[in-house]
Amino acid sequence: MRNTVLIPTYRRPQDLSRCLQGLLEQTKPPFQVIVVVRDIDADTWQFLEGFQESKLPLHTVKVTVGGVVAALNAGLEAVEGDTVSITDDDAAPRPDWLERISAHFMSDTRIGGVGGRDWIHQGDKLLDDSCEVVGELQWFGRVIGNHHLGVGEPREVDVLKGVNMSFRTSAIGGLRFDERMRGTGAQVHFEMAFTLALKRAGWKMIYDPAVAVDHYPAQRFDEDQRNSFNEIAWINLVHNETLVLLEHLPPIRRVFFLLWAILVGTRDSLGFVQWLRLLPREGKLAGQKWLASIRGRWQAWQAHVNP
């Protein structure tokens, strides 16, 4: 089985170097490695010019539009392998990553996607908590991630995570990542629409904690700065999640999702109950998050009814 690896990157050549080194150490060498680079990213282009590791079948793709969606869609056009494994430039695949991925695809022709754990490094600390429930879309629309905490045996899931997800190219066909996802860089939840579309088409999504990458969350060069509040980034996140779920859930479940989202929500997409919960600790900030969540939900609804 020929494995293509696809890496979108932007202004993080040192992280990219660590990622490529991880690919050089694979027990099953990649058939093709595609690195997608912005046209304005001079530092990364300079690094790649000096990357002389002949053992890595490196192919570069240039994009002129920002955002992970545009980068991945451009990269998918160049894929020649039987599978495509996607990871971030700030992640380093463990040596048996591709070998384990291939084993899953070869074990069952109905498997369309394979994902695994991303072990998050927070400075010198490794986040080693554990969760059994991973990648689950509950009936009323709540999405449980936890891909970075998953333990246990391989199992079917609903959603994979962008830093560690692989797909059978025959399953993808002409499917591409949704260009309506908002954000100038990270475009949070972009992978959810993709994996749910494959699930609807009848393909299995498998999560195996042993399919692992080490993840070193690096600086983002957009409005989404991970651990700090930005109104635009928050609205974009809620918009993306809501739009995907409105278009995936059947009509009755869609009604329950909207009621739950407005009344309860989550800590990342606040409803009224979550605002009340955060209010004593965060005060005005809780209100800002709640209003941004409402705006994101409303804008997603408008996009859904007026495509």
PDB file of N, CA and C in Angstrom, residues 41-76:
ATOM      1  N   ASP A  41       5.558  32.773   2.136  1.00  0.00           N
ATOM      2  CA  ASP A  41       6.283  32.199   3.275  1.00  0.00           C
ATOM      3  C   ASP A  41       7.746  31.967   2.906  1.00  0.00           C
ATOM      4  N   ALA A  42       8.521  33.050   2.892  1.00  0.00           N
ATOM      5  CA  ALA A  42       9.913  32.979   2.424  1.00  0.00           C
ATOM      6  C   ALA A  42      10.764  32.062   3.289  1.00  0.00           C
ATOM      7  N   ASP A  43      10.550  32.087   4.618  1.00  0.00           N
ATOM      8  CA  ASP A  43      11.385  31.283   5.510  1.00  0.00           C
ATOM      9  C   ASP A  43      11.223  29.788   5.228  1.00  0.00           C
ATOM     10  N   THR A  44       9.996  29.358   4.980  1.00  0.00           N
ATOM     11  CA  THR A  44       9.772  27.936   4.718  1.00  0.00           C
ATOM     12  C   THR A  44      10.336  27.528   3.369  1.00  0.00           C
ATOM     13  N   TRP A  45      10.175  28.374   2.371  1.00  0.00           N
ATOM     14  CA  TRP A  45      10.748  28.056   1.059  1.00  0.00           C
ATOM     15  C   TRP A  45      12.271  27.945   1.144  1.00  0.00           C
ATOM     16  N   GLN A  46      12.875  28.835   1.919  1.00  0.00           N
ATOM     17  CA  GLN A  46      14.332  28.787   2.089  1.00  0.00           C
ATOM     18  C   GLN A  46      14.750  27.497   2.789  1.00  0.00           C
ATOM     19  N   PHE A  47      13.989  27.103   3.815  1.00  0.00           N
ATOM     20  CA  PHE A  47      14.305  25.854   4.519  1.00  0.00           C
ATOM     21  C   PHE A  47      14.201  24.657   3.576  1.00  0.00           C
ATOM     22  N   LEU A  48      13.137  24.612   2.792  1.00  0.00           N
ATOM     23  CA  LEU A  48      12.934  23.461   1.907  1.00  0.00           C
ATOM     24  C   LEU A  48      14.003  23.382   0.824  1.00  0.00           C
ATOM     25  N   GLU A  49      14.495  24.526   0.388  1.00  0.00           N
ATOM     26  CA  GLU A  49      15.583  24.522  -0.599  1.00  0.00           C
ATOM     27  C   GLU A  49      16.832  23.863  -0.034  1.00  0.00           C
ATOM     28  N   GLY A  50      17.039  24.005   1.271  1.00  0.00           N
ATOM     29  CA  GLY A  50      18.220  23.422   1.891  1.00  0.00           C
ATOM     30  C   GLY A  50      18.003  22.047   2.473  1.00  0.00           C
ATOM     31  N   PHE A  51      16.793  21.517   2.309  1.00  0.00           N
ATOM     32  CA  PHE A  51      16.490  20.198   2.861  1.00  0.00           C
ATOM     33  C   PHE A  51      16.926  19.141   1.845  1.00  0.00           C
ATOM     34  N   GLN A  52      18.054  18.521   2.094  1.00  0.00           N
ATOM     35  CA  GLN A  52      18.683  17.663   1.096  1.00  0.00           C
ATOM     36  C   GLN A  52      18.534  16.166   1.395  1.00  0.00           C
ATOM     37  N   GLU A  53      17.526  15.806   2.189  1.00  0.00           N
ATOM     38  CA  GLU A  53      17.377  14.387   2.535  1.00  0.00           C
ATOM     39  C   GLU A  53      16.772  13.627   1.350  1.00  0.00           C
ATOM     40  N   SER A  54      17.641  12.974   0.594  1.00  0.00           N
ATOM     41  CA  SER A  54      17.194  12.322  -0.636  1.00  0.00           C
ATOM     42  C   SER A  54      16.276  11.135  -0.380  1.00  0.00           C
ATOM     43  N   LYS A  55      16.293  10.598   0.837  1.00  0.00           N
ATOM     44  CA  LYS A  55      15.458   9.435   1.143  1.00  0.00           C
ATOM     45  C   LYS A  55      13.980   9.796   1.269  1.00  0.00           C
ATOM     46  N   LEU A  56      13.658  11.075   1.367  1.00  0.00           N
ATOM     47  CA  LEU A  56      12.276  11.496   1.540  1.00  0.00           C
ATOM     48  C   LEU A  56      11.721  11.967   0.199  1.00  0.00           C
ATOM     49  N   PRO A  57      10.685  11.324  -0.320  1.00  0.00           N
ATOM     50  CA  PRO A  57      10.124  11.704  -1.627  1.00  0.00           C
ATOM     51  C   PRO A  57       9.276  12.963  -1.510  1.00  0.00           C
ATOM     52  N   LEU A  58       9.958  14.094  -1.401  1.00  0.00           N
ATOM     53  CA  LEU A  58       9.311  15.357  -1.083  1.00  0.00           C
ATOM     54  C   LEU A  58       8.782  16.047  -2.335  1.00  0.00           C
ATOM     55  N   HIS A  59       7.526  16.517  -2.223  1.00  0.00           N
ATOM     56  CA  HIS A  59       6.877  17.256  -3.303  1.00  0.00           C
ATOM     57  C   HIS A  59       6.242  18.499  -2.688  1.00  0.00           C
ATOM     58  N   THR A  60       6.511  19.671  -3.239  1.00  0.00           N
ATOM     59  CA  THR A  60       5.958  20.908  -2.684  1.00  0.00           C
ATOM     60  C   THR A  60       4.831  21.435  -3.577  1.00  0.00           C
ATOM     61  N   VAL A  61       3.851  22.021  -2.922  1.00  0.00           N
ATOM     62  CA  VAL A  61       2.720  22.648  -3.608  1.00  0.00           C
ATOM     63  C   VAL A  61       2.606  24.074  -3.091  1.00  0.00           C
ATOM     64  N   LYS A  62       2.486  25.031  -3.991  1.00  0.00           N
ATOM     65  CA  LYS A  62       2.366  26.434  -3.614  1.00  0.00           C
ATOM     66  C   LYS A  62       0.901  26.860  -3.630  1.00  0.00           C
ATOM     67  N   VAL A  63       0.493  27.608  -2.579  1.00  0.00           N
ATOM     68  CA  VAL A  63      -0.857  28.174  -2.542  1.00  0.00           C
ATOM     69  C   VAL A  63      -0.753  29.682  -2.344  1.00  0.00           C
ATOM     70  N   THR A  64      -1.725  30.392  -2.887  1.00  0.00           N
ATOM     71  CA  THR A  64      -1.750  31.848  -2.782  1.00  0.00           C
ATOM     72  C   THR A  64      -2.850  32.328  -1.849  1.00  0.00           C
ATOM     73  N   VAL A  65      -3.656  31.404  -1.339  1.00  0.00           N
ATOM     74  CA  VAL A  65      -4.772  31.733  -0.453  1.00  0.00           C
ATOM     75  C   VAL A  65      -4.467  31.201   0.937  1.00  0.00           C
ATOM     76  N   GLY A  66      -4.763  31.995   1.974  1.00  0.00           N
ATOM     77  CA  GLY A  66      -4.506  31.567   3.336  1.00  0.00           C
ATOM     78  C   GLY A  66      -5.518  30.556   3.836  1.00  0.00           C
ATOM     79  N   GLY A  67      -5.183  29.891   4.936  1.00  0.00           N
ATOM     80  CA  GLY A  67      -6.105  28.951   5.573  1.00  0.00           C
ATOM     81  C   GLY A  67      -5.772  27.510   5.275  1.00  0.00           C
ATOM     82  N   VAL A  68      -6.054  26.649   6.268  1.00  0.00           N
ATOM     83  CA  VAL A  68      -5.733  25.233   6.140  1.00  0.00           C
ATOM     84  C   VAL A  68      -6.594  24.548   5.082  1.00  0.00           C
ATOM     85  N   VAL A  69      -7.818  25.007   4.878  1.00  0.00           N
ATOM     86  CA  VAL A  69      -8.698  24.367   3.895  1.00  0.00           C
ATOM     87  C   VAL A  69      -8.127  24.495   2.492  1.00  0.00           C
ATOM     88  N   ALA A  70      -7.745  25.699   2.113  1.00  0.00           N
ATOM     89  CA  ALA A  70      -7.163  25.899   0.783  1.00  0.00           C
ATOM     90  C   ALA A  70      -5.883  25.088   0.613  1.00  0.00           C
ATOM     91  N   ALA A  71      -5.069  25.030   1.670  1.00  0.00           N
ATOM     92  CA  ALA A  71      -3.816  24.278   1.597  1.00  0.00           C
ATOM     93  C   ALA A  71      -4.080  22.792   1.400  1.00  0.00           C
ATOM     94  N   LEU A  72      -4.996  22.226   2.171  1.00  0.00           N
ATOM     95  CA  LEU A  72      -5.270  20.792   2.061  1.00  0.00           C
ATOM     96  C   LEU A  72      -5.923  20.448   0.725  1.00  0.00           C
ATOM     97  N   ASN A  73      -6.821  21.280   0.267  1.00  0.00           N
ATOM     98  CA  ASN A  73      -7.460  20.992  -1.025  1.00  0.00           C
ATOM     99  C   ASN A  73      -6.451  21.046  -2.163  1.00  0.00           C
ATOM    100  N   ALA A  74      -5.511  21.972  -2.083  1.00  0.00           N
ATOM    101  CA  ALA A  74      -4.449  22.017  -3.102  1.00  0.00           C
ATOM    102  C   ALA A  74      -3.581  20.767  -3.009  1.00  0.00           C
ATOM    103  N   GLY A  75      -3.287  20.339  -1.783  1.00  0.00           N
ATOM    104  CA  GLY A  75      -2.472  19.150  -1.610  1.00  0.00           C
ATOM    105  C   GLY A  75      -3.160  17.887  -2.098  1.00  0.00           C
ATOM    106  N   LEU A  76      -4.463  17.787  -1.875  1.00  0.00           N
ATOM    107  CA  LEU A  76      -5.198  16.596  -2.307  1.00  0.00           C
ATOM    108  C   LEU A  76      -5.127  16.404  -3.822  1.00  0.00           C
TER     109      LEU A  76
END
